[in-house]
mmCIF file of C-alpha atoms in Angstrom:
data_model
loop_
_atom_site.group_PDB
_atom_site.id
_atom_site.type_symbol
_atom_site.label_atom_id
_atom_site.label_comp_id
_atom_site.label_asym_id
_atom_site.label_seq_id
_atom_site.Cartn_x
_atom_site.Cartn_y
_atom_site.Cartn_z
ATOM 1 C CA MET A 167 0.000 0.000 0.000
ATOM 2 C CA THR A 168 1.437 3.386 -0.995
ATOM 3 C CA SER A 169 1.738 6.382 1.314
ATOM 4 C CA THR A 170 -1.123 8.098 -0.585
ATOM 5 C CA GLU A 171 -3.347 5.092 0.024
ATOM 6 C CA ASN A 172 -2.368 5.072 3.698
ATOM 7 C CA ARG A 173 -3.361 8.724 4.064
ATOM 8 C CA GLY A 174 -6.626 7.991 2.276
ATOM 9 C CA LEU A 175 -7.406 5.109 4.629
ATOM 10 C CA LEU A 176 -6.712 7.236 7.706
ATOM 11 C CA ALA A 177 -8.858 10.036 6.332
ATOM 12 C CA ALA A 178 -11.692 7.601 5.670
ATOM 13 C CA LEU A 179 -11.507 6.212 9.203
ATOM 14 C CA THR A 180 -11.512 9.707 10.672
ATOM 15 C CA THR A 181 -14.457 10.775 8.525
ATOM 16 C CA ALA A 182 -16.379 7.688 9.635
ATOM 17 C CA GLY A 183 -15.954 8.754 13.241
ATOM 18 C CA HIS A 184 -13.147 6.381 14.204
ATOM 19 C CA THR A 185 -10.204 7.620 16.226
ATOM 20 C CA VAL A 186 -6.768 6.615 15.025
ATOM 21 C CA ASP A 187 -4.720 8.028 17.865
ATOM 22 C CA HIS A 188 -4.040 4.551 19.283
ATOM 23 C CA LEU A 189 -2.954 3.023 15.981
ATOM 24 C CA ARG A 190 0.709 2.460 15.218
ATOM 25 C CA PRO A 191 2.559 0.816 12.323
ATOM 26 C CA ALA A 192 3.017 -2.928 12.810
ATOM 27 C CA THR A 193 6.742 -2.710 12.074
ATOM 28 C CA VAL A 194 7.463 -0.059 14.743
ATOM 29 C CA ARG A 195 8.785 -1.351 18.049
ATOM 30 C CA PRO A 196 6.639 -0.210 21.003
ATOM 31 C CA GLY A 197 8.154 1.006 24.239
ATOM 32 C CA LEU A 198 9.290 -1.599 26.727
ATOM 33 C CA ALA A 199 6.436 -0.893 29.167
ATOM 34 C CA GLN A 200 3.861 -0.971 26.358
ATOM 35 C CA TYR A 201 5.375 -4.177 25.039
ATOM 36 C CA TRP A 202 4.964 -5.837 28.423
ATOM 37 C CA ALA A 203 1.379 -4.572 28.633
ATOM 38 C CA ASP A 204 0.657 -6.028 25.186
ATOM 39 C CA LEU A 205 2.022 -9.393 26.326
ATOM 40 C CA VAL A 206 -0.153 -9.377 29.447
ATOM 41 C CA GLN A 207 -3.172 -8.465 27.329
ATOM 42 C CA ARG A 208 -2.548 -11.497 25.117
ATOM 43 C CA ARG A 209 -1.907 -13.966 27.937
ATOM 44 C CA HIS A 210 -5.004 -15.979 27.009
ATOM 45 C CA PHE A 211 -3.753 -16.375 23.444
ATOM 46 C CA ILE A 212 -0.340 -17.535 24.694
ATOM 47 C CA TRP A 213 -1.909 -20.067 27.064
ATOM 48 C CA ARG A 214 -4.308 -21.478 24.479
ATOM 49 C CA ASP A 215 -1.604 -21.687 21.831
ATOM 50 C CA SER A 216 0.722 -23.599 24.161
ATOM 51 C CA ARG A 217 -2.068 -25.973 25.237
ATOM 52 C CA SER A 218 -3.233 -26.697 21.706
ATOM 53 C CA ARG A 219 0.279 -27.368 20.395
ATOM 54 C CA SER A 220 1.130 -29.520 23.386
ATOM 55 C CA GLY A 221 -1.927 -31.664 22.752
ATOM 56 C CA THR A 222 -1.077 -32.174 19.076
ATOM 57 C CA GLN A 223 2.610 -33.018 19.583
ATOM 58 C CA TYR A 224 2.008 -36.724 18.960
ATOM 59 C CA ALA A 225 -1.077 -36.357 16.797
ATOM 60 C CA GLY A 226 -1.246 -38.871 13.970
ATOM 61 C CA THR A 227 0.593 -41.597 15.890
ATOM 62 C CA PHE A 228 -1.012 -44.845 16.994
ATOM 63 C CA LEU A 229 -0.167 -44.398 20.670
ATOM 64 C CA GLY A 230 -0.967 -40.668 20.801
ATOM 65 C CA ARG A 231 -0.564 -39.087 24.237
ATOM 66 C CA LEU A 232 0.896 -42.328 25.596
ATOM 67 C CA TRP A 233 4.200 -41.159 24.083
ATOM 68 C CA PHE A 234 4.366 -38.488 26.802
ATOM 69 C CA PHE A 235 5.070 -41.373 29.194
ATOM 70 C CA LEU A 236 6.944 -43.724 26.846
ATOM 71 C CA MET A 237 9.599 -41.278 25.593
ATOM 72 C CA PRO A 238 11.072 -40.425 29.016
ATOM 73 C CA LEU A 239 11.027 -44.127 29.904
ATOM 74 C CA ILE A 240 12.936 -45.055 26.722
ATOM 75 C CA ASP A 241 15.461 -42.242 27.276
ATOM 76 C CA ALA A 242 16.177 -43.276 30.853
ATOM 77 C CA VAL A 243 16.573 -46.971 30.031
ATOM 78 C CA PHE A 244 18.877 -46.217 27.085
ATOM 79 C CA TYR A 245 21.355 -44.109 29.072
ATOM 80 C CA TRP A 246 21.251 -46.499 32.043
ATOM 81 C CA LEU A 247 22.178 -49.420 29.780
ATOM 82 C CA ILE A 248 24.998 -47.559 28.021
ATOM 83 C CA PHE A 249 26.652 -45.829 30.973
ATOM 84 C CA GLY A 250 25.600 -48.040 33.846
ATOM 85 C CA VAL A 251 25.779 -51.541 32.357
ATOM 86 C CA VAL A 252 28.099 -51.326 29.325
ATOM 87 C CA LEU A 253 30.611 -48.665 30.424
ATOM 88 C CA GLY A 254 30.327 -49.287 34.144
ATOM 89 C CA VAL A 255 30.293 -45.620 35.129
ATOM 90 C CA SER A 256 28.064 -46.538 38.064
ATOM 91 C CA ARG A 257 30.928 -48.056 40.078
ATOM 92 C CA GLY A 258 30.999 -46.625 43.576
ATOM 93 C CA MET A 259 27.507 -45.045 43.384
ATOM 94 C CA ASP A 260 24.692 -46.233 45.619
ATOM 95 C CA ASN A 261 21.850 -45.468 43.206
ATOM 96 C CA PHE A 262 23.163 -44.817 39.723
ATOM 97 C CA VAL A 263 19.806 -45.691 38.157
ATOM 98 C CA ALA A 264 18.039 -42.831 39.932
ATOM 99 C CA TYR A 265 21.005 -40.538 39.217
ATOM 100 C CA VAL A 266 20.693 -41.147 35.459
ATOM 101 C CA ILE A 267 16.899 -41.022 35.360
ATOM 102 C CA VAL A 268 16.691 -37.659 37.130
ATOM 103 C CA GLY A 269 19.576 -36.197 35.123
ATOM 104 C CA VAL A 270 18.442 -37.322 31.674
ATOM 105 C CA LEU A 271 14.747 -36.559 32.013
ATOM 106 C CA MET A 272 15.055 -33.126 33.601
ATOM 107 C CA PHE A 273 17.881 -32.051 31.283
ATOM 108 C CA ARG A 274 15.902 -33.123 28.211
ATOM 109 C CA SER A 275 13.241 -30.547 29.056
ATOM 110 C CA THR A 276 15.744 -27.675 28.816
ATOM 111 C CA ALA A 277 17.433 -29.209 25.759
ATOM 112 C CA ARG A 278 14.109 -29.336 23.877
ATOM 113 C CA VAL A 279 13.434 -25.679 24.697
ATOM 114 C CA MET A 280 16.855 -24.662 23.411
ATOM 115 C CA ASN A 281 16.445 -26.545 20.139
ATOM 116 C CA SER A 282 12.905 -25.366 19.454
ATOM 117 C CA ALA A 283 13.498 -21.732 20.472
ATOM 118 C CA THR A 284 16.306 -21.361 17.940
ATOM 119 C CA VAL A 285 13.890 -21.949 15.038
ATOM 120 C CA SER A 286 10.700 -20.672 16.693
ATOM 121 C CA LEU A 287 10.478 -17.336 14.872
ATOM 122 C CA ARG A 288 11.243 -18.811 11.464
ATOM 123 C CA SER A 289 8.769 -21.653 11.931
ATOM 124 C CA SER A 290 6.080 -19.113 12.949
ATOM 125 C CA ARG A 291 6.839 -16.717 10.091
ATOM 126 C CA ALA A 292 3.395 -17.040 8.478
ATOM 127 C CA MET A 293 1.566 -16.158 11.710
ATOM 128 C CA ILE A 294 3.982 -13.306 12.448
ATOM 129 C CA ARG A 295 3.343 -11.755 9.038
ATOM 130 C CA ALA A 296 -0.413 -12.252 9.198
ATOM 131 C CA PHE A 297 -1.151 -10.867 12.673
ATOM 132 C CA VAL A 298 0.035 -8.025 14.877
ATOM 133 C CA PHE A 299 1.010 -9.251 18.329
ATOM 134 C CA PRO A 300 4.098 -9.105 20.574
ATOM 135 C CA ARG A 301 6.505 -11.609 19.039
ATOM 136 C CA ALA A 302 7.769 -12.669 22.464
ATOM 137 C CA SER A 303 4.530 -14.646 22.627
ATOM 138 C CA VAL A 304 6.169 -17.243 20.364
ATOM 139 C CA PRO A 305 9.100 -18.285 22.613
ATOM 140 C CA ILE A 306 6.981 -17.866 25.751
ATOM 141 C CA SER A 307 4.371 -20.204 24.290
ATOM 142 C CA GLY A 308 7.109 -22.728 23.547
ATOM 143 C CA VAL A 309 8.321 -22.649 27.156
ATOM 144 C CA LEU A 310 4.778 -23.106 28.459
ATOM 145 C CA ARG A 311 4.261 -25.980 26.036
ATOM 146 C CA GLU A 312 7.345 -27.722 27.396
ATOM 147 C CA LEU A 313 6.234 -27.059 30.965
ATOM 148 C CA LEU A 314 2.920 -28.796 30.252
ATOM 149 C CA ALA A 315 4.780 -31.735 28.712
ATOM 150 C CA VAL A 316 7.089 -32.069 31.719
ATOM 151 C CA PHE A 317 4.311 -33.025 34.157
ATOM 152 C CA PRO A 318 3.686 -36.542 32.778
ATOM 153 C CA MET A 319 7.459 -36.931 32.455
ATOM 154 C CA VAL A 320 7.913 -36.061 36.140
ATOM 155 C CA ALA A 321 5.240 -38.629 37.044
ATOM 156 C CA VAL A 322 7.150 -41.322 35.125
ATOM 157 C CA MET A 323 10.428 -40.245 36.716
ATOM 158 C CA LEU A 324 9.084 -40.448 40.265
ATOM 159 C CA VAL A 325 7.579 -43.892 39.694
ATOM 160 C CA LEU A 326 10.843 -45.174 38.189
ATOM 161 C CA ILE A 327 13.172 -43.963 40.936
ATOM 162 C CA ILE A 328 10.860 -45.485 43.556
ATOM 163 C CA ALA A 329 10.264 -48.810 41.789
ATOM 164 C CA ILE A 330 13.686 -49.675 40.308
ATOM 165 C CA PRO A 331 16.101 -51.206 42.879
ATOM 166 C CA PRO A 332 17.643 -49.992 45.047
ATOM 167 C CA GLY A 333 14.858 -47.423 44.903
ATOM 168 C CA VAL A 334 14.398 -44.213 46.860
ATOM 169 C CA GLU A 335 12.039 -43.372 49.680
ATOM 170 C CA VAL A 336 9.480 -40.612 49.404
ATOM 171 C CA GLY A 337 10.582 -37.824 51.710
ATOM 172 C CA VAL A 338 9.351 -34.487 52.940
ATOM 173 C CA MET A 339 11.962 -32.715 50.794
ATOM 174 C CA TRP A 340 10.043 -33.818 47.715
ATOM 175 C CA LEU A 341 7.613 -30.993 48.503
ATOM 176 C CA LEU A 342 10.301 -28.520 47.407
ATOM 177 C CA MET A 343 10.570 -29.984 43.925
ATOM 178 C CA PRO A 344 7.977 -27.544 42.419
ATOM 179 C CA PHE A 345 10.264 -24.655 43.382
ATOM 180 C CA VAL A 346 13.157 -26.176 41.452
ATOM 181 C CA LEU A 347 10.801 -26.852 38.548
ATOM 182 C CA LEU A 348 9.768 -23.180 38.619
ATOM 183 C CA LEU A 349 13.411 -22.110 38.537
ATOM 184 C CA GLN A 350 14.022 -24.446 35.601
ATOM 185 C CA ALA A 351 11.076 -22.873 33.771
ATOM 186 C CA GLY A 352 12.708 -19.484 34.392
ATOM 187 C CA LEU A 353 16.009 -20.731 32.975
ATOM 188 C CA ASN A 354 14.154 -22.125 29.962
ATOM 189 C CA LEU A 355 12.392 -18.804 29.400
ATOM 190 C CA GLY A 356 15.602 -16.785 29.539
ATOM 191 C CA LEU A 357 17.370 -19.169 27.167
ATOM 192 C CA ALA A 358 14.377 -19.206 24.811
ATOM 193 C CA LEU A 359 14.267 -15.396 24.539
ATOM 194 C CA TRP A 360 17.988 -15.201 23.787
ATOM 195 C CA LEU A 361 18.046 -18.095 21.333
ATOM 196 C CA ALA A 362 14.863 -17.044 19.523
ATOM 197 C CA ARG A 363 16.377 -13.738 18.424
ATOM 198 C CA LEU A 364 19.839 -15.197 17.845
ATOM 199 C CA GLY A 365 18.281 -17.937 15.707
ATOM 200 C CA HIS A 366 16.450 -15.278 13.707
ATOM 201 C CA MET A 367 19.643 -13.283 13.206
ATOM 202 C CA LEU A 368 21.833 -16.321 12.491
ATOM 203 C CA PRO A 369 19.881 -19.067 10.694
ATOM 204 C CA ASP A 370 22.892 -21.392 10.871
ATOM 205 C CA LEU A 371 22.639 -21.390 14.669
ATOM 206 C CA SER A 372 20.065 -24.183 14.500
ATOM 207 C CA ARG A 373 22.792 -26.438 13.050
ATOM 208 C CA VAL A 374 25.148 -25.633 15.892
ATOM 209 C CA ILE A 375 22.790 -25.684 18.855
ATOM 210 C CA SER A 376 22.436 -29.476 18.900
ATOM 211 C CA VAL A 377 26.217 -29.783 19.309
ATOM 212 C CA ALA A 378 26.183 -27.125 22.046
ATOM 213 C CA VAL A 379 23.428 -29.023 23.852
ATOM 214 C CA ARG A 380 25.520 -32.193 23.708
ATOM 215 C CA PHE A 381 28.525 -30.404 25.235
ATOM 216 C CA LEU A 382 26.235 -28.942 27.885
ATOM 217 C CA MET A 383 24.928 -32.413 28.708
ATOM 218 C CA TYR A 384 28.397 -33.848 29.349
ATOM 219 C CA GLY A 385 29.490 -30.721 31.214
ATOM 220 C CA SER A 386 26.515 -30.671 33.564
ATOM 221 C CA GLY A 387 26.741 -34.104 35.136
ATOM 222 C CA VAL A 388 23.652 -35.418 33.392
ATOM 223 C CA ILE A 389 24.738 -39.047 33.019
ATOM 224 C CA PHE A 390 27.824 -39.341 35.218
ATOM 225 C CA PRO A 391 29.190 -37.465 38.253
ATOM 226 C CA ILE A 392 31.580 -34.925 36.769
ATOM 227 C CA ASP A 393 33.132 -34.164 40.159
ATOM 228 C CA ARG A 394 35.099 -37.405 39.763
ATOM 229 C CA PHE A 395 36.975 -35.889 36.861
ATOM 230 C CA LEU A 396 37.511 -32.352 38.168
ATOM 231 C CA THR A 397 41.121 -31.879 39.179
ATOM 232 C CA MET A 398 41.646 -28.254 38.133
ATOM 233 C CA PRO A 399 40.131 -25.604 40.448
ATOM 234 C CA LEU A 400 39.213 -23.359 37.499
ATOM 235 C CA VAL A 401 37.241 -26.136 35.795
ATOM 236 C CA LYS A 402 35.430 -26.907 39.035
ATOM 237 C CA THR A 403 34.512 -23.242 39.461
ATOM 238 C CA ILE A 404 33.100 -23.117 35.918
ATOM 239 C CA CYS A 405 31.015 -26.214 36.578
ATOM 240 C CA ASP A 406 29.759 -24.784 39.878
ATOM 241 C CA LEU A 407 28.566 -21.678 38.008
ATOM 242 C CA ASN A 408 26.781 -23.801 35.410
ATOM 243 C CA PRO A 409 23.020 -23.356 36.102
ATOM 244 C CA ILE A 410 22.134 -26.730 34.549
ATOM 245 C CA PHE A 411 24.584 -28.498 36.858
ATOM 246 C CA GLN A 412 23.146 -26.674 39.873
ATOM 247 C CA MET A 413 19.586 -27.423 38.752
ATOM 248 C CA LEU A 414 20.306 -31.157 38.550
ATOM 249 C CA THR A 415 22.123 -30.995 41.894
ATOM 250 C CA ALA A 416 18.978 -29.534 43.449
ATOM 251 C CA TYR A 417 16.718 -32.201 41.943
ATOM 252 C CA ARG A 418 18.989 -35.038 43.065
ATOM 253 C CA SER A 419 19.444 -33.652 46.565
ATOM 254 C CA LEU A 420 15.674 -33.457 47.058
ATOM 255 C CA LEU A 421 14.563 -36.640 45.316
ATOM 256 C CA ILE A 422 17.409 -39.123 45.818
ATOM 257 C CA HIS A 423 19.030 -38.037 49.077
ATOM 258 C CA ASN A 424 15.996 -36.300 50.648
ATOM 259 C CA GLU A 425 18.263 -33.401 51.607
ATOM 260 C CA MET A 426 18.009 -29.646 51.275
ATOM 261 C CA PRO A 427 20.226 -28.411 48.405
ATOM 262 C CA PRO A 428 23.095 -26.137 49.480
ATOM 263 C CA ALA A 429 22.376 -22.425 49.757
ATOM 264 C CA SER A 430 24.908 -21.812 46.977
ATOM 265 C CA THR A 431 22.811 -23.948 44.633
ATOM 266 C CA TRP A 432 19.656 -21.920 45.292
ATOM 267 C CA ALA A 433 21.555 -18.628 44.996
ATOM 268 C CA THR A 434 23.208 -19.612 41.692
ATOM 269 C CA LEU A 435 19.893 -20.666 40.178
ATOM 270 C CA ILE A 436 18.035 -17.533 41.273
ATOM 271 C CA VAL A 437 20.764 -15.213 39.966
ATOM 272 C CA TRP A 438 20.851 -17.007 36.609
ATOM 273 C CA VAL A 439 17.053 -16.848 36.261
ATOM 274 C CA VAL A 440 16.920 -13.120 37.038
ATOM 275 C CA VAL A 441 19.806 -12.292 34.696
ATOM 276 C CA LEU A 442 18.699 -14.493 31.787
ATOM 277 C CA VAL A 443 15.026 -13.478 31.858
ATOM 278 C CA SER A 444 15.628 -9.733 32.275
ATOM 279 C CA THR A 445 18.404 -9.428 29.697
ATOM 280 C CA GLY A 446 16.713 -11.915 27.364
ATOM 281 C CA PHE A 447 13.457 -9.963 27.414
ATOM 282 C CA VAL A 448 15.201 -6.672 26.580
ATOM 283 C CA PHE A 449 17.377 -8.349 23.929
ATOM 284 C CA PHE A 450 14.345 -9.922 22.251
ATOM 285 C CA TRP A 451 12.313 -6.688 22.459
ATOM 286 C CA ARG A 452 15.041 -4.697 20.726
ATOM 287 C CA GLY A 453 14.636 -6.861 17.633
ATOM 288 C CA GLU A 454 10.833 -6.735 17.595
ATOM 289 C CA SER A 455 10.546 -4.663 14.423
ATOM 290 C CA THR A 456 12.689 -7.112 12.409
ATOM 291 C CA TYR A 457 10.814 -10.379 13.026
ATOM 292 C CA GLY A 458 8.112 -9.859 10.405
ATOM 293 C CA ARG A 459 10.519 -9.117 7.580
#
């Protein structure tokens, strides 16, 4: 539409008695406060979008929603067989089965968010071009979708670590698990906001992120206790600052050992969540006007 046609449309709306003071071009980035208000206004859309996509994740398969329970079970058994039975990494550990199950299943949730967020804006290009809405809705919806999918996975995980010998006992510390899950959702949100814009700016990032996730898995103690291999103080410090490592430490302390995680673990997680979400939101907002191009 040409500028003359735009002026004609505005004149027609004004003549018809419509006010146009609140209208703004779709490609202009709103202020940060207005952007947040727009997101809050569209919270119902974000929730419904995440629910509908979560429900259709395994649509068209014979087992349907049963895969929500089967996939975490298959993942846990696979890594237990490879690292516990074949490679014998479990030597000297009282409950390696529970260690692997908690590590693999809870890490996979963050790994899926990282992979999907990198391509989220490009995969939603048609909707972004067709409708005017805050584009942060796309990565936020993806994080909510993963959070909905994690509940059946957590149910499977708890049953497995109780049932498989030597098993764990249900303890009062299990009541704190939702707080760790909330912190993990915050980490996922911060990562999703950063990776969504970076993936839009650098399309090749989607090819690299899977390798980065694999490095992160081995560097976070997902399938074996990395403290056995830490001899250099600098490497240990880096691992201690790793939020994924601290997140898994918190889960294992609560669920396997029925102990309160160290204060340093809680502090590291909270700081990472605050930093990633706040900087990620501003970073994503600054690119708002480019996502529909």
